[in-house]
Amino acid sequence: MIEVIYDGLQMRLIIGFGGNLGDPATAFAGALDALADEGWVLSTSQLWQTRAVGPAQPDFLNAAAVFHWPGDLSALLARCRELEFAAGRDRTTEERWGPRVLDLDLLLADGVVCRGPELEIPHPRFHKRRFALEPAAEVAPEWVHPLLGRSVSELADAARPAVDDGAVRVLEPEES
């Protein structure tokens, strides 16, 4: 059973994009285009390069986009999984936190709390992951995490190390 608390069927939400195999920037663009056919892209972040979490693997590219979605969250999650699979991701065979061509995460929806076996919004680890927070803070800094009562920008500030460790950085245009 999915518990969803929100008013109405249309909402704004932040989707996180990640990938470290093949050409993630192209995979991101394809997913954005496909999602834009079904909703509205309101803003997108720059590309961020981040050190991988988990097994040894190449650095990731990450980004975030704010969408206006006109339908059901379960349908959006299913669509994101379809796009991941079309880009070459097979969740049934991959290593947890391992390399992937495309990862689409529903990070935060404006004023929505959803807890279910397949979908949790806000994403349960969003507030702890700089690779998700930094791009999200770029596109929706004032959004408030409904369970923590802190803005995305405050959460990103809190997640930054006292000394820049270079683990998360904006990818310069000539590098992408």
PDB file of N, CA and C in Angstrom, residues 62-110:
ATOM      1  N   ASN A  62      25.950  14.004 -12.323  1.00  0.00           N
ATOM      2  CA  ASN A  62      24.647  14.171 -11.689  1.00  0.00           C
ATOM      3  C   ASN A  62      24.036  15.483 -12.136  1.00  0.00           C
ATOM      4  N   ALA A  63      22.732  15.537 -12.090  1.00  0.00           N
ATOM      5  CA  ALA A  63      21.981  16.748 -12.408  1.00  0.00           C
ATOM      6  C   ALA A  63      20.629  16.628 -11.732  1.00  0.00           C
ATOM      7  N   ALA A  64      19.876  17.716 -11.765  1.00  0.00           N
ATOM      8  CA  ALA A  64      18.512  17.703 -11.240  1.00  0.00           C
ATOM      9  C   ALA A  64      17.641  18.560 -12.135  1.00  0.00           C
ATOM     10  N   ALA A  65      16.371  18.230 -12.141  1.00  0.00           N
ATOM     11  CA  ALA A  65      15.403  19.017 -12.910  1.00  0.00           C
ATOM     12  C   ALA A  65      14.120  19.128 -12.103  1.00  0.00           C
ATOM     13  N   VAL A  66      13.494  20.286 -12.210  1.00  0.00           N
ATOM     14  CA  VAL A  66      12.180  20.480 -11.613  1.00  0.00           C
ATOM     15  C   VAL A  66      11.145  20.250 -12.711  1.00  0.00           C
ATOM     16  N   PHE A  67      10.188  19.384 -12.416  1.00  0.00           N
ATOM     17  CA  PHE A  67       9.127  19.039 -13.345  1.00  0.00           C
ATOM     18  C   PHE A  67       7.786  19.419 -12.771  1.00  0.00           C
ATOM     19  N   HIS A  68       6.871  19.735 -13.645  1.00  0.00           N
ATOM     20  CA  HIS A  68       5.462  19.822 -13.293  1.00  0.00           C
ATOM     21  C   HIS A  68       4.859  18.551 -13.871  1.00  0.00           C
ATOM     22  N   TRP A  69       4.365  17.677 -13.016  1.00  0.00           N
ATOM     23  CA  TRP A  69       3.867  16.383 -13.453  1.00  0.00           C
ATOM     24  C   TRP A  69       2.353  16.346 -13.322  1.00  0.00           C
ATOM     25  N   PRO A  70       1.632  16.023 -14.391  1.00  0.00           N
ATOM     26  CA  PRO A  70       0.174  16.091 -14.363  1.00  0.00           C
ATOM     27  C   PRO A  70      -0.528  14.811 -13.911  1.00  0.00           C
ATOM     28  N   GLY A  71       0.201  13.873 -13.351  1.00  0.00           N
ATOM     29  CA  GLY A  71      -0.463  12.611 -13.038  1.00  0.00           C
ATOM     30  C   GLY A  71       0.037  11.949 -11.780  1.00  0.00           C
ATOM     31  N   ASP A  72      -0.126  10.671 -11.763  1.00  0.00           N
ATOM     32  CA  ASP A  72       0.130   9.811 -10.628  1.00  0.00           C
ATOM     33  C   ASP A  72       1.629   9.579 -10.422  1.00  0.00           C
ATOM     34  N   LEU A  73       2.066   9.581  -9.168  1.00  0.00           N
ATOM     35  CA  LEU A  73       3.481   9.345  -8.864  1.00  0.00           C
ATOM     36  C   LEU A  73       3.931   7.945  -9.262  1.00  0.00           C
ATOM     37  N   SER A  74       3.075   6.965  -9.101  1.00  0.00           N
ATOM     38  CA  SER A  74       3.437   5.601  -9.502  1.00  0.00           C
ATOM     39  C   SER A  74       3.676   5.519 -11.003  1.00  0.00           C
ATOM     40  N   ALA A  75       2.884   6.244 -11.764  1.00  0.00           N
ATOM     41  CA  ALA A  75       3.074   6.267 -13.222  1.00  0.00           C
ATOM     42  C   ALA A  75       4.391   6.945 -13.579  1.00  0.00           C
ATOM     43  N   LEU A  76       4.730   8.002 -12.861  1.00  0.00           N
ATOM     44  CA  LEU A  76       6.002   8.678 -13.117  1.00  0.00           C
ATOM     45  C   LEU A  76       7.170   7.764 -12.778  1.00  0.00           C
ATOM     46  N   LEU A  77       7.103   7.078 -11.650  1.00  0.00           N
ATOM     47  CA  LEU A  77       8.164   6.140 -11.285  1.00  0.00           C
ATOM     48  C   LEU A  77       8.311   5.054 -12.351  1.00  0.00           C
ATOM     49  N   ALA A  78       7.200   4.515 -12.807  1.00  0.00           N
ATOM     50  CA  ALA A  78       7.248   3.485 -13.852  1.00  0.00           C
ATOM     51  C   ALA A  78       7.873   4.042 -15.131  1.00  0.00           C
ATOM     52  N   ARG A  79       7.519   5.270 -15.482  1.00  0.00           N
ATOM     53  CA  ARG A  79       8.090   5.893 -16.690  1.00  0.00           C
ATOM     54  C   ARG A  79       9.593   6.077 -16.538  1.00  0.00           C
ATOM     55  N   CYS A  80      10.036   6.510 -15.368  1.00  0.00           N
ATOM     56  CA  CYS A  80      11.483   6.664 -15.121  1.00  0.00           C
ATOM     57  C   CYS A  80      12.197   5.325 -15.259  1.00  0.00           C
ATOM     58  N   ARG A  81      11.614   4.244 -14.743  1.00  0.00           N
ATOM     59  CA  ARG A  81      12.225   2.916 -14.860  1.00  0.00           C
ATOM     60  C   ARG A  81      12.295   2.484 -16.327  1.00  0.00           C
ATOM     61  N   GLU A  82      11.257   2.803 -17.100  1.00  0.00           N
ATOM     62  CA  GLU A  82      11.276   2.484 -18.532  1.00  0.00           C
ATOM     63  C   GLU A  82      12.409   3.219 -19.238  1.00  0.00           C
ATOM     64  N   LEU A  83      12.591   4.485 -18.903  1.00  0.00           N
ATOM     65  CA  LEU A  83      13.650   5.277 -19.527  1.00  0.00           C
ATOM     66  C   LEU A  83      15.034   4.755 -19.137  1.00  0.00           C
ATOM     67  N   GLU A  84      15.198   4.359 -17.881  1.00  0.00           N
ATOM     68  CA  GLU A  84      16.470   3.766 -17.454  1.00  0.00           C
ATOM     69  C   GLU A  84      16.753   2.500 -18.272  1.00  0.00           C
ATOM     70  N   PHE A  85      15.753   1.633 -18.389  1.00  0.00           N
ATOM     71  CA  PHE A  85      15.922   0.380 -19.123  1.00  0.00           C
ATOM     72  C   PHE A  85      16.243   0.646 -20.589  1.00  0.00           C
ATOM     73  N   ALA A  86      15.542   1.613 -21.194  1.00  0.00           N
ATOM     74  CA  ALA A  86      15.784   1.955 -22.601  1.00  0.00           C
ATOM     75  C   ALA A  86      17.205   2.479 -22.815  1.00  0.00           C
ATOM     76  N   ALA A  87      17.763   3.111 -21.766  1.00  0.00           N
ATOM     77  CA  ALA A  87      19.132   3.631 -21.869  1.00  0.00           C
ATOM     78  C   ALA A  87      20.178   2.544 -21.629  1.00  0.00           C
ATOM     79  N   GLY A  88      19.730   1.353 -21.207  1.00  0.00           N
ATOM     80  CA  GLY A  88      20.662   0.248 -21.017  1.00  0.00           C
ATOM     81  C   GLY A  88      20.829  -0.216 -19.579  1.00  0.00           C
ATOM     82  N   ARG A  89      20.042   0.290 -18.675  1.00  0.00           N
ATOM     83  CA  ARG A  89      20.153  -0.122 -17.275  1.00  0.00           C
ATOM     84  C   ARG A  89      19.249  -1.325 -17.023  1.00  0.00           C
ATOM     85  N   ASP A  90      19.812  -2.334 -16.352  1.00  0.00           N
ATOM     86  CA  ASP A  90      19.040  -3.506 -15.958  1.00  0.00           C
ATOM     87  C   ASP A  90      19.174  -3.662 -14.447  1.00  0.00           C
ATOM     88  N   ARG A  91      18.190  -3.206 -13.720  1.00  0.00           N
ATOM     89  CA  ARG A  91      18.228  -3.241 -12.261  1.00  0.00           C
ATOM     90  C   ARG A  91      18.288  -4.667 -11.707  1.00  0.00           C
ATOM     91  N   THR A  92      17.850  -5.652 -12.498  1.00  0.00           N
ATOM     92  CA  THR A  92      17.817  -7.026 -11.993  1.00  0.00           C
ATOM     93  C   THR A  92      19.204  -7.660 -11.945  1.00  0.00           C
ATOM     94  N   THR A  93      20.151  -7.138 -12.709  1.00  0.00           N
ATOM     95  CA  THR A  93      21.475  -7.751 -12.757  1.00  0.00           C
ATOM     96  C   THR A  93      22.593  -6.864 -12.214  1.00  0.00           C
ATOM     97  N   GLU A  94      22.310  -5.601 -11.966  1.00  0.00           N
ATOM     98  CA  GLU A  94      23.383  -4.694 -11.543  1.00  0.00           C
ATOM     99  C   GLU A  94      23.702  -4.832 -10.060  1.00  0.00           C
ATOM    100  N   GLU A  95      24.929  -4.442  -9.735  1.00  0.00           N
ATOM    101  CA  GLU A  95      25.381  -4.420  -8.348  1.00  0.00           C
ATOM    102  C   GLU A  95      24.801  -3.184  -7.649  1.00  0.00           C
ATOM    103  N   ARG A  96      24.355  -3.366  -6.401  1.00  0.00           N
ATOM    104  CA  ARG A  96      23.811  -2.233  -5.641  1.00  0.00           C
ATOM    105  C   ARG A  96      24.867  -1.140  -5.550  1.00  0.00           C
ATOM    106  N   TRP A  97      24.477   0.098  -5.868  1.00  0.00           N
ATOM    107  CA  TRP A  97      25.330   1.269  -5.874  1.00  0.00           C
ATOM    108  C   TRP A  97      26.497   1.133  -6.859  1.00  0.00           C
ATOM    109  N   GLY A  98      26.328   0.240  -7.819  1.00  0.00           N
ATOM    110  CA  GLY A  98      27.359   0.040  -8.821  1.00  0.00           C
ATOM    111  C   GLY A  98      27.205   0.995  -9.998  1.00  0.00           C
ATOM    112  N   PRO A  99      28.049   0.826 -10.997  1.00  0.00           N
ATOM    113  CA  PRO A  99      27.996   1.698 -12.170  1.00  0.00           C
ATOM    114  C   PRO A  99      26.692   1.507 -12.936  1.00  0.00           C
ATOM    115  N   ARG A 100      26.262   2.587 -13.584  1.00  0.00           N
ATOM    116  CA  ARG A 100      25.029   2.537 -14.375  1.00  0.00           C
ATOM    117  C   ARG A 100      25.049   3.652 -15.404  1.00  0.00           C
ATOM    118  N   VAL A 101      24.305   3.438 -16.462  1.00  0.00           N
ATOM    119  CA  VAL A 101      24.234   4.426 -17.533  1.00  0.00           C
ATOM    120  C   VAL A 101      23.266   5.550 -17.177  1.00  0.00           C
ATOM    121  N   LEU A 102      22.183   5.228 -16.476  1.00  0.00           N
ATOM    122  CA  LEU A 102      21.182   6.236 -16.131  1.00  0.00           C
ATOM    123  C   LEU A 102      20.463   5.827 -14.853  1.00  0.00           C
ATOM    124  N   ASP A 103      20.377   6.762 -13.937  1.00  0.00           N
ATOM    125  CA  ASP A 103      19.638   6.568 -12.695  1.00  0.00           C
ATOM    126  C   ASP A 103      18.720   7.775 -12.539  1.00  0.00           C
ATOM    127  N   LEU A 104      17.435   7.540 -12.433  1.00  0.00           N
ATOM    128  CA  LEU A 104      16.454   8.604 -12.246  1.00  0.00           C
ATOM    129  C   LEU A 104      15.788   8.408 -10.891  1.00  0.00           C
ATOM    130  N   ASP A 105      15.925   9.395 -10.018  1.00  0.00           N
ATOM    131  CA  ASP A 105      15.344   9.306  -8.683  1.00  0.00           C
ATOM    132  C   ASP A 105      14.355  10.434  -8.462  1.00  0.00           C
ATOM    133  N   LEU A 106      13.184  10.099  -7.943  1.00  0.00           N
ATOM    134  CA  LEU A 106      12.217  11.101  -7.520  1.00  0.00           C
ATOM    135  C   LEU A 106      12.672  11.553  -6.140  1.00  0.00           C
ATOM    136  N   LEU A 107      13.222  12.754  -6.062  1.00  0.00           N
ATOM    137  CA  LEU A 107      13.873  13.215  -4.841  1.00  0.00           C
ATOM    138  C   LEU A 107      12.936  13.916  -3.874  1.00  0.00           C
ATOM    139  N   LEU A 108      12.170  14.858  -4.387  1.00  0.00           N
ATOM    140  CA  LEU A 108      11.357  15.699  -3.520  1.00  0.00           C
ATOM    141  C   LEU A 108      10.197  16.241  -4.341  1.00  0.00           C
ATOM    142  N   ALA A 109       9.006  16.183  -3.786  1.00  0.00           N
ATOM    143  CA  ALA A 109       7.841  16.788  -4.426  1.00  0.00           C
ATOM    144  C   ALA A 109       7.351  17.892  -3.512  1.00  0.00           C
ATOM    145  N   ASP A 110       6.913  18.959  -4.116  1.00  0.00           N
ATOM    146  CA  ASP A 110       6.511  20.146  -3.376  1.00  0.00           C
ATOM    147  C   ASP A 110       5.346  19.822  -2.434  1.00  0.00           C
TER     148      ASP A 110
END
